[in-house]
């Protein structure tokens, strides 16, 4: 069995029109799946305790409460 490889790609700065600047860190997980094509899981977390973490939580809460359009 192979270990999961985690790669860190540095800081990514985004400017959200409603919530301001977000500084997120690229993390790429490379799970050891047998016979797989390239399947990486990409995550962009904020540093714990940073202002970007607060803004990201607020953005997630805001997005969760928005009315989703019907697919009908």
Short mmCIF file of C-alpha atoms in Angstrom, two decimals:
data_model
loop_
_atom_site.label_atom_id
_atom_site.label_comp_id
_atom_site.label_asym_id
_atom_site.label_seq_id
_atom_site.Cartn_x
_atom_site.Cartn_y
_atom_site.Cartn_z
CA UNK A 1 0.00 0.00 0.00
CA UNK A 2 1.24 3.47 -0.86
CA UNK A 3 0.98 6.57 1.30
CA UNK A 4 -1.09 9.57 0.30
CA UNK A 5 1.15 12.31 -1.06
CA UNK A 6 0.27 15.84 0.03
CA UNK A 7 1.75 18.72 -1.94
CA UNK A 8 1.59 22.36 -0.91
CA UNK A 9 1.61 24.87 -3.73
CA UNK A 10 2.01 28.14 -1.87
CA UNK A 11 -0.34 31.04 -1.26
CA UNK A 12 -3.05 32.04 -3.69
CA UNK A 13 -4.55 35.48 -3.32
CA UNK A 14 -8.13 36.02 -4.46
CA UNK A 15 -10.30 39.13 -4.35
CA UNK A 16 -13.94 38.30 -3.66
CA UNK A 17 -16.32 41.14 -4.62
CA UNK A 18 -18.39 40.80 -1.43
CA UNK A 19 -15.93 39.48 1.17
CA UNK A 20 -12.65 41.09 0.17
CA UNK A 21 -9.22 39.54 -0.09
CA UNK A 22 -8.72 35.85 0.62
CA UNK A 23 -5.31 34.25 0.98
CA UNK A 24 -5.61 30.49 0.55
CA UNK A 25 -3.02 27.72 0.39
CA UNK A 26 -3.11 25.17 -2.42
CA UNK A 27 -3.00 21.60 -1.15
CA UNK A 28 -3.05 18.70 -3.59
CA UNK A 29 -3.74 15.17 -2.34
CA UNK A 30 -2.57 12.31 -4.52
CA UNK A 31 -4.38 9.20 -3.25
CA UNK A 32 -2.81 5.83 -4.09
CA UNK A 33 -5.51 4.33 -6.29
CA UNK A 34 -4.50 1.22 -8.25
CA UNK A 35 -4.72 1.47 -12.03
CA UNK A 36 -5.99 5.04 -11.88
CA UNK A 37 -5.76 7.91 -14.25
CA UNK A 38 -4.70 11.17 -12.69
CA UNK A 39 -7.11 11.85 -9.84
CA UNK A 40 -5.91 14.51 -7.46
CA UNK A 41 -8.00 16.17 -4.80
CA UNK A 42 -7.33 19.90 -4.68
CA UNK A 43 -8.16 21.96 -1.58
CA UNK A 44 -7.70 25.66 -0.84
CA UNK A 45 -7.80 26.10 2.95
CA UNK A 46 -7.07 29.31 4.81
CA UNK A 47 -4.49 29.46 7.58
CA UNK A 48 -6.14 28.72 10.96
CA UNK A 49 -6.84 31.91 12.89
CA UNK A 50 -6.14 34.17 9.90
CA UNK A 51 -8.56 36.84 8.70
CA UNK A 52 -8.99 34.82 5.48
CA UNK A 53 -10.30 31.90 7.55
CA UNK A 54 -13.01 34.15 9.02
CA UNK A 55 -13.91 35.49 5.57
CA UNK A 56 -14.00 31.99 4.10
CA UNK A 57 -16.35 30.80 6.86
CA UNK A 58 -18.59 33.81 6.27
CA UNK A 59 -18.56 33.13 2.53
CA UNK A 60 -19.47 29.45 3.10
CA UNK A 61 -22.33 30.44 5.40
CA UNK A 62 -23.58 33.02 2.91
CA UNK A 63 -23.42 30.53 0.02
CA UNK A 64 -25.25 27.85 2.06
CA UNK A 65 -28.19 30.18 2.73
CA UNK A 66 -28.64 31.43 -0.83
CA UNK A 67 -31.62 30.12 -2.76
CA UNK A 68 -30.51 27.61 -5.35
CA UNK A 69 -32.19 27.74 -8.78
CA UNK A 70 -34.47 24.85 -9.64
CA UNK A 71 -33.18 22.30 -12.16
CA UNK A 72 -36.73 21.54 -13.38
#
